[in-house]
Coordinates of C-alpha atoms in Angstrom, one line a residue:
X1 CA 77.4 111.0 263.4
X2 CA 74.6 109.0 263.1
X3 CA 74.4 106.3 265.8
X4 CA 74.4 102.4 265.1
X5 CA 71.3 101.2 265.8
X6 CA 70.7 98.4 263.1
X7 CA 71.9 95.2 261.8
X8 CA 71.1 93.2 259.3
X9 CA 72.3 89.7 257.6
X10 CA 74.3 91.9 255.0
X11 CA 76.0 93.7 256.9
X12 CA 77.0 90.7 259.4
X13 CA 78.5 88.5 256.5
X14 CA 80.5 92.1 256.0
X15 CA 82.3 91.7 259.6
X16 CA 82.1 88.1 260.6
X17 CA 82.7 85.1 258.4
X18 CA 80.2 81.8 259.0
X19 CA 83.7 80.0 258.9
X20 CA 85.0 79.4 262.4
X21 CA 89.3 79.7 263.3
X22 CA 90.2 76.6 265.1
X23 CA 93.5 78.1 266.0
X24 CA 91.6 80.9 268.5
X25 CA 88.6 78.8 269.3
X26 CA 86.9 76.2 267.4
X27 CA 83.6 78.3 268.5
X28 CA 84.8 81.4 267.5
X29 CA 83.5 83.0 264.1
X30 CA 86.5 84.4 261.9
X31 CA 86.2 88.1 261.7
X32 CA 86.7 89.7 258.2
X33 CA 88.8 92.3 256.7
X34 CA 87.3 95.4 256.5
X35 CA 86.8 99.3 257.0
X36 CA 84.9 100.9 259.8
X37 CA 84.9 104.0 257.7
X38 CA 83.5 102.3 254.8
X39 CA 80.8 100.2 256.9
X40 CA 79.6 103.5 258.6
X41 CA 79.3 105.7 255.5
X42 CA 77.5 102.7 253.3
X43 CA 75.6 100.8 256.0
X44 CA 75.4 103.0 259.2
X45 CA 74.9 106.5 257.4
X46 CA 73.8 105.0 254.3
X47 CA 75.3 108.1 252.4
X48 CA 76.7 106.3 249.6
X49 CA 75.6 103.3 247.5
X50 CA 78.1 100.7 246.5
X51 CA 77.2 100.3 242.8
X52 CA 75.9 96.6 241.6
X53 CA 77.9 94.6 240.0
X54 CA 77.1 93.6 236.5
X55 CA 76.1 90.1 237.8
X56 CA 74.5 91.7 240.8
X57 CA 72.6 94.1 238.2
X58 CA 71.6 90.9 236.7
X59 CA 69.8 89.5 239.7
X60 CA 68.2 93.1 240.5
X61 CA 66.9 93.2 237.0
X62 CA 65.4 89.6 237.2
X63 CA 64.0 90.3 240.3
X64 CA 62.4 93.9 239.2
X65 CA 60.8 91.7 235.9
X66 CA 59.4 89.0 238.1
X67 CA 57.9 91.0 241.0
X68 CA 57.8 94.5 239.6
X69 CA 60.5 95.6 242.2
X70 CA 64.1 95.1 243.7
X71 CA 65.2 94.9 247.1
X72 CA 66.6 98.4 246.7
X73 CA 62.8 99.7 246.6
X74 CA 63.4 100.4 243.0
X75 CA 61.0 99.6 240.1
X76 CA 61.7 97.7 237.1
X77 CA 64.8 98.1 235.6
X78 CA 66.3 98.1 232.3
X79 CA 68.1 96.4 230.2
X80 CA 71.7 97.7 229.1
X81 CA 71.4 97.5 226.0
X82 CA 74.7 96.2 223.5
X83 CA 75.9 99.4 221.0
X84 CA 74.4 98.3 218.3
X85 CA 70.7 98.5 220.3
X86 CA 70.5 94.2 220.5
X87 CA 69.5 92.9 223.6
X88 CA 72.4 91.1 225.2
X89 CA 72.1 87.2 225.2
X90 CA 72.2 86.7 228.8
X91 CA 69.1 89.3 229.3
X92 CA 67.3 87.3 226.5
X93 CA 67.6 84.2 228.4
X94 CA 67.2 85.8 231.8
X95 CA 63.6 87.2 230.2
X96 CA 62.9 84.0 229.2
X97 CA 63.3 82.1 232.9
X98 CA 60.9 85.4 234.4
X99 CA 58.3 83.5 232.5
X100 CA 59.6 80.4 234.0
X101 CA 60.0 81.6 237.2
X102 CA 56.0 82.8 237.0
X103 CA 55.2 79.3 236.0
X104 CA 56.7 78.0 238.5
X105 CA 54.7 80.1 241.2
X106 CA 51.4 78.9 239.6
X107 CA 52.8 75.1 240.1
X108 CA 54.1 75.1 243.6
X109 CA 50.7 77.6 244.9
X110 CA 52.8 80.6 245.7
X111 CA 51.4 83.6 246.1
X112 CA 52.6 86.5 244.7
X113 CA 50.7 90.4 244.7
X114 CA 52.8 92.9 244.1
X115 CA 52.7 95.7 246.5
X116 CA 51.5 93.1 249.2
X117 CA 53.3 90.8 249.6
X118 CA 56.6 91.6 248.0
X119 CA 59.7 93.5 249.2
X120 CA 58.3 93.3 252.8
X121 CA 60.7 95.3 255.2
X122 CA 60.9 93.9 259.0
X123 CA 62.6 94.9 261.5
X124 CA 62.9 93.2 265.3
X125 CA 64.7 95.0 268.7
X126 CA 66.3 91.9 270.0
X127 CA 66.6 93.0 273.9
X128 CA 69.4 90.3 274.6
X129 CA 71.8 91.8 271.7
X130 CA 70.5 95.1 272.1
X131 CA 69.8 96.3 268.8
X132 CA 67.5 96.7 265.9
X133 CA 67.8 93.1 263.0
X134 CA 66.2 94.6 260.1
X135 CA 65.3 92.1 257.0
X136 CA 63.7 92.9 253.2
X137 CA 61.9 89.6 252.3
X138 CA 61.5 89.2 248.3
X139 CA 57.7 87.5 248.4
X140 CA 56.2 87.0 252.3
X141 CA 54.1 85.5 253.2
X142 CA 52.4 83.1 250.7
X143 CA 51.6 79.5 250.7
X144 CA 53.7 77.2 248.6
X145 CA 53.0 73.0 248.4
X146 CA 55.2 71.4 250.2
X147 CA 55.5 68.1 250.5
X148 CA 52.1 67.2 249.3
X149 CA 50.5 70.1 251.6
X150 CA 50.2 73.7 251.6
X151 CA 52.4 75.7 254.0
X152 CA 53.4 79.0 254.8
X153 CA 57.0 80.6 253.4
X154 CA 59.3 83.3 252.6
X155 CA 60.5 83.1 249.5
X156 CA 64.0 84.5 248.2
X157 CA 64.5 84.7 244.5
X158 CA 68.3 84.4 243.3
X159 CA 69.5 84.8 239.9
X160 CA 73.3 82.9 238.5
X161 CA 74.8 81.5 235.8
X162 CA 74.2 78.3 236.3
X163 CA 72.5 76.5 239.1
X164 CA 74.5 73.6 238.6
X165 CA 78.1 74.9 239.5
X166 CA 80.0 73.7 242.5
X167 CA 82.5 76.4 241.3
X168 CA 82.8 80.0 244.0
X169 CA 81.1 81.4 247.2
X170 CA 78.0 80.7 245.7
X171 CA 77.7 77.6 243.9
X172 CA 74.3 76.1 244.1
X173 CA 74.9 73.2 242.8
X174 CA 77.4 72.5 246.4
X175 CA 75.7 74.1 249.0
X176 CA 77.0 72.7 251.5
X177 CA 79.3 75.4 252.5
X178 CA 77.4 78.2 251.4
X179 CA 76.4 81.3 254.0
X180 CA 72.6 80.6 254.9
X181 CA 72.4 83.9 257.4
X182 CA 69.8 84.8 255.4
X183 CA 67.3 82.3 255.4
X184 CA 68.0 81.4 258.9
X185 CA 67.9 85.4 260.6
X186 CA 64.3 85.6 258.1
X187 CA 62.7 83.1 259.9
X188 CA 64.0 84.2 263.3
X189 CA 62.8 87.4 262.8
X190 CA 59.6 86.7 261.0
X191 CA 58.8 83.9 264.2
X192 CA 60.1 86.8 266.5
X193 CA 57.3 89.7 265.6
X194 CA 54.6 87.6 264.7
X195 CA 54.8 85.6 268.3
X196 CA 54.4 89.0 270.3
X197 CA 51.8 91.7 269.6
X198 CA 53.7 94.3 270.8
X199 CA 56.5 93.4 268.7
X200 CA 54.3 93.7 265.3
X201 CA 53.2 96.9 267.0
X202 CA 57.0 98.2 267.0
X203 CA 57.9 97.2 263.8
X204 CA 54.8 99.0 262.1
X205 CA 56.6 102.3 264.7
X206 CA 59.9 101.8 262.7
X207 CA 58.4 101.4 259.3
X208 CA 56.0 104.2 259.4
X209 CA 55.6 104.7 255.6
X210 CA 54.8 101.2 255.1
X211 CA 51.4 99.2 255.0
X212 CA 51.6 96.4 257.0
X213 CA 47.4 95.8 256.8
X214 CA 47.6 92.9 254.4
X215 CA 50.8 91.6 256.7
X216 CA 49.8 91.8 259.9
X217 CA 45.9 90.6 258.8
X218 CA 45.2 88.6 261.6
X219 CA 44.6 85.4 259.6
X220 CA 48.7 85.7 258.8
X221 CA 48.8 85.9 262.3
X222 CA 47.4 83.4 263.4
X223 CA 48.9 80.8 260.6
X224 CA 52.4 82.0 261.7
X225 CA 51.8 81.7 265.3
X226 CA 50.2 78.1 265.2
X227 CA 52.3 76.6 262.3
X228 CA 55.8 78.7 262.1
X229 CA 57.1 79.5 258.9
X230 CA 59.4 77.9 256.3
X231 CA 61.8 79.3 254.1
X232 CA 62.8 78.6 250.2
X233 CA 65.1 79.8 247.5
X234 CA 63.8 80.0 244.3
X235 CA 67.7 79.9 242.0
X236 CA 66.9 80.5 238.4
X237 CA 70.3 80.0 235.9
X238 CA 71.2 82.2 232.6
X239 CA 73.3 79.6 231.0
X240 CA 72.2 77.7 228.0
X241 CA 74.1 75.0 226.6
X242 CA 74.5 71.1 225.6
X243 CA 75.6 70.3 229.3
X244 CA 73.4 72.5 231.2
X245 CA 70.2 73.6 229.2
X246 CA 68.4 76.8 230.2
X247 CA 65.0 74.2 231.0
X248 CA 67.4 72.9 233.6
X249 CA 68.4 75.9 235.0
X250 CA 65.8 75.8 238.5
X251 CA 65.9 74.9 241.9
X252 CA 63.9 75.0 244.7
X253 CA 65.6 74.5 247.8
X254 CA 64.5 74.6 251.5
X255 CA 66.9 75.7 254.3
X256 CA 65.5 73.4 257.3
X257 CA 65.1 75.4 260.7
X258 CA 66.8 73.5 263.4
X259 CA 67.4 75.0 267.4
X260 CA 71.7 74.5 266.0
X261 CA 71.6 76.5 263.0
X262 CA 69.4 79.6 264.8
X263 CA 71.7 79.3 267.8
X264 CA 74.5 80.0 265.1
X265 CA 73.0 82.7 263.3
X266 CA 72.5 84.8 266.4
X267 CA 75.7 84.3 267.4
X268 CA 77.5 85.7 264.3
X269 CA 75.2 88.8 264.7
X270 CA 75.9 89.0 268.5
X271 CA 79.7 89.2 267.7
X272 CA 79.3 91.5 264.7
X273 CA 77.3 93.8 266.6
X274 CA 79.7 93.9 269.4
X275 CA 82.8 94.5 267.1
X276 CA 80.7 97.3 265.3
X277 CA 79.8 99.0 268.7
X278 CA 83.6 99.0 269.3
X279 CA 84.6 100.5 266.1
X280 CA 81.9 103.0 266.9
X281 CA 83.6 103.9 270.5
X282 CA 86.9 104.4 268.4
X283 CA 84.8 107.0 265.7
X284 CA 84.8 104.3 262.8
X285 CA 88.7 105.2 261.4
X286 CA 89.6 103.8 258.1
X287 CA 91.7 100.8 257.9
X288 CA 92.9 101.9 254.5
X289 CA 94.5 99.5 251.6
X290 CA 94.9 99.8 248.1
X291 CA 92.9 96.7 247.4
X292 CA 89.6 98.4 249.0
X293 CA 90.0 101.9 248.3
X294 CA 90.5 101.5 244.7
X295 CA 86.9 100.9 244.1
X296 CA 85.3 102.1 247.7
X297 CA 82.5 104.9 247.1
X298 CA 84.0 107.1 249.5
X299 CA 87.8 107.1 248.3
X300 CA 86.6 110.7 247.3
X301 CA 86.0 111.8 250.6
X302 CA 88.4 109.6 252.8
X303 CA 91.8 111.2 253.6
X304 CA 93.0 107.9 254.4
X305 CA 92.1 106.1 251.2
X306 CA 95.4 104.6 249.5
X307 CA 95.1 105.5 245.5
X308 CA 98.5 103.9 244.1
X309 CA 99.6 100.5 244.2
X310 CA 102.9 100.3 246.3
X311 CA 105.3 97.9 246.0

């Protein structure tokens, strides 16, 4: 078997929930349902692929048109087309906020080269938790004007229906109790590397077959390590109608670092890593139950995976 080594944001929001259970311990992150088997054979081993969604094909697609890449390390990808060989509505409109979303760079002074600067992979040995964080950033680094000056950034594109809903798990028109792992491990780990030479020097070890020259330049360095680094979502919507037009569907929003919400983030990965070294001690067995194994990638393989509905 191959050994648990890594951990990204992912696969944390997979174990342990950013909501806490006051019953146990009003510090203490709720842990999620879920199966060891299925977490070592699609994150661990990365044998099997969970397919996209159609909404998370969506966002993949978007990204691919406005970078020329996804965070899979695929290139651009196609659209599916309708029977009759139309282009689906929702693609039209989703082509039509790439252009908007490439304006948009050109206004806020973000940089974007592809092959450069896009789909970066990262990946930190944090010596206290004992393990490898790995991150993919969508566009890092690049300048962006911020509040009347330029500053440095990662930038994360995301693709939804509407920016405007308060509706689901991620409504970005509410974001107040939305999951920002993301945005806050980024910046960790991008403040992490950059402060410590060897650190750079390790990550370049882990990520042989990538070219870090234009990364690691030393004026990135330097700009990093005397000025930190911010982090925005760029949330473009597909929905066009009388309440919420497609020229309304954009956001730009920055997640604020604060001491608090890093203190947070490494806690949730502290206590997912330690639950997933446990399941590792036990061999990873399969919690199984209909509800998961009816559409888990490895129901194929699993001799515990639960194909009928009981009542």
């Amino acid at each position: 078997m191959i050994k648990f080594t890594k951990i990204n944001q992912s696969l944390v929001k997979e174990i342990v929930s950013n909501k806490v259970d006051p019953e146990i311990d009003i510090d203490m992150y709720m842990i999620k349902d879920f199966c060891p088997s299925k977490i070592y054979h699609t994150y661990i081993s990365g044998e099997y692929r969970i397919p996209p969604t159609e909404s998370q094909y969506k966002g993949l697609f978007f990204e691919s048109q406005v970078i020329g890449g996804n965070a899979k390390g695929g290139k651009t990808l196609e659209i599916p087309l309708l029977k009759n060989g139309k282009i689906p509505i929702d693609y039209e409109r989703i082509l039509k906020q790439v252009d908007v979303a490439k304006i948009s760079f050109l206004t806020n002074q973000i940089m974007v080269y592809p092959e450069m600067n896009c789909q970066i992979p990262l990946s930190y040995y944090d010596e206290n938790l004992d393990i490898i964080i790995t991150a993919e950033l969508d566009i890092f680094p690049t300048t962006i004007l911020h509040e009347g000056s330029i500053k440095n950034t990662i930038i994360d594109l995301k693709l939804t229906s509407n920016v405007h809903s308060t509706f689901g798990e991620y409504s970005w028109g509410d974001i107040q109790f939305m999951d920002f792992i993301q945005a806050d491990a980024y910046m960790y780990i991008v403040n992490a590397i950059f402060s410590d030479d060897d650190n750079i020097k390790r990550c370049k070890e882990l990520n042989p077959d990538f070219d870090y020259k234009y990364i690691f330049s030393f004026d990135n360095i330097n700009k990093i390590r005397n000025n930190g680094i911010l982090f925005h979502y760029m949330v473009f919507g597909y929905i066009d109608n009388e309440k919420f037009p497609l020229s309304e569907q954009k956001k730009i929003i920055e997640r604020v670092w604060t001491k608090e919400k890093q203190y947070s983030m490494i806690k949730r990965f502290a206590y997912a890593t330690s639950i997933l070294k446990e399941e590792e001690n036990k061999g990873w067995i399969a919690i199984p139950e209909y509800s998961r194994c009816k559409s888990c990638p490895i129901n194929n393989i699993c001799h515990s995976a639960i194909n009928q509905e009981k009542c």
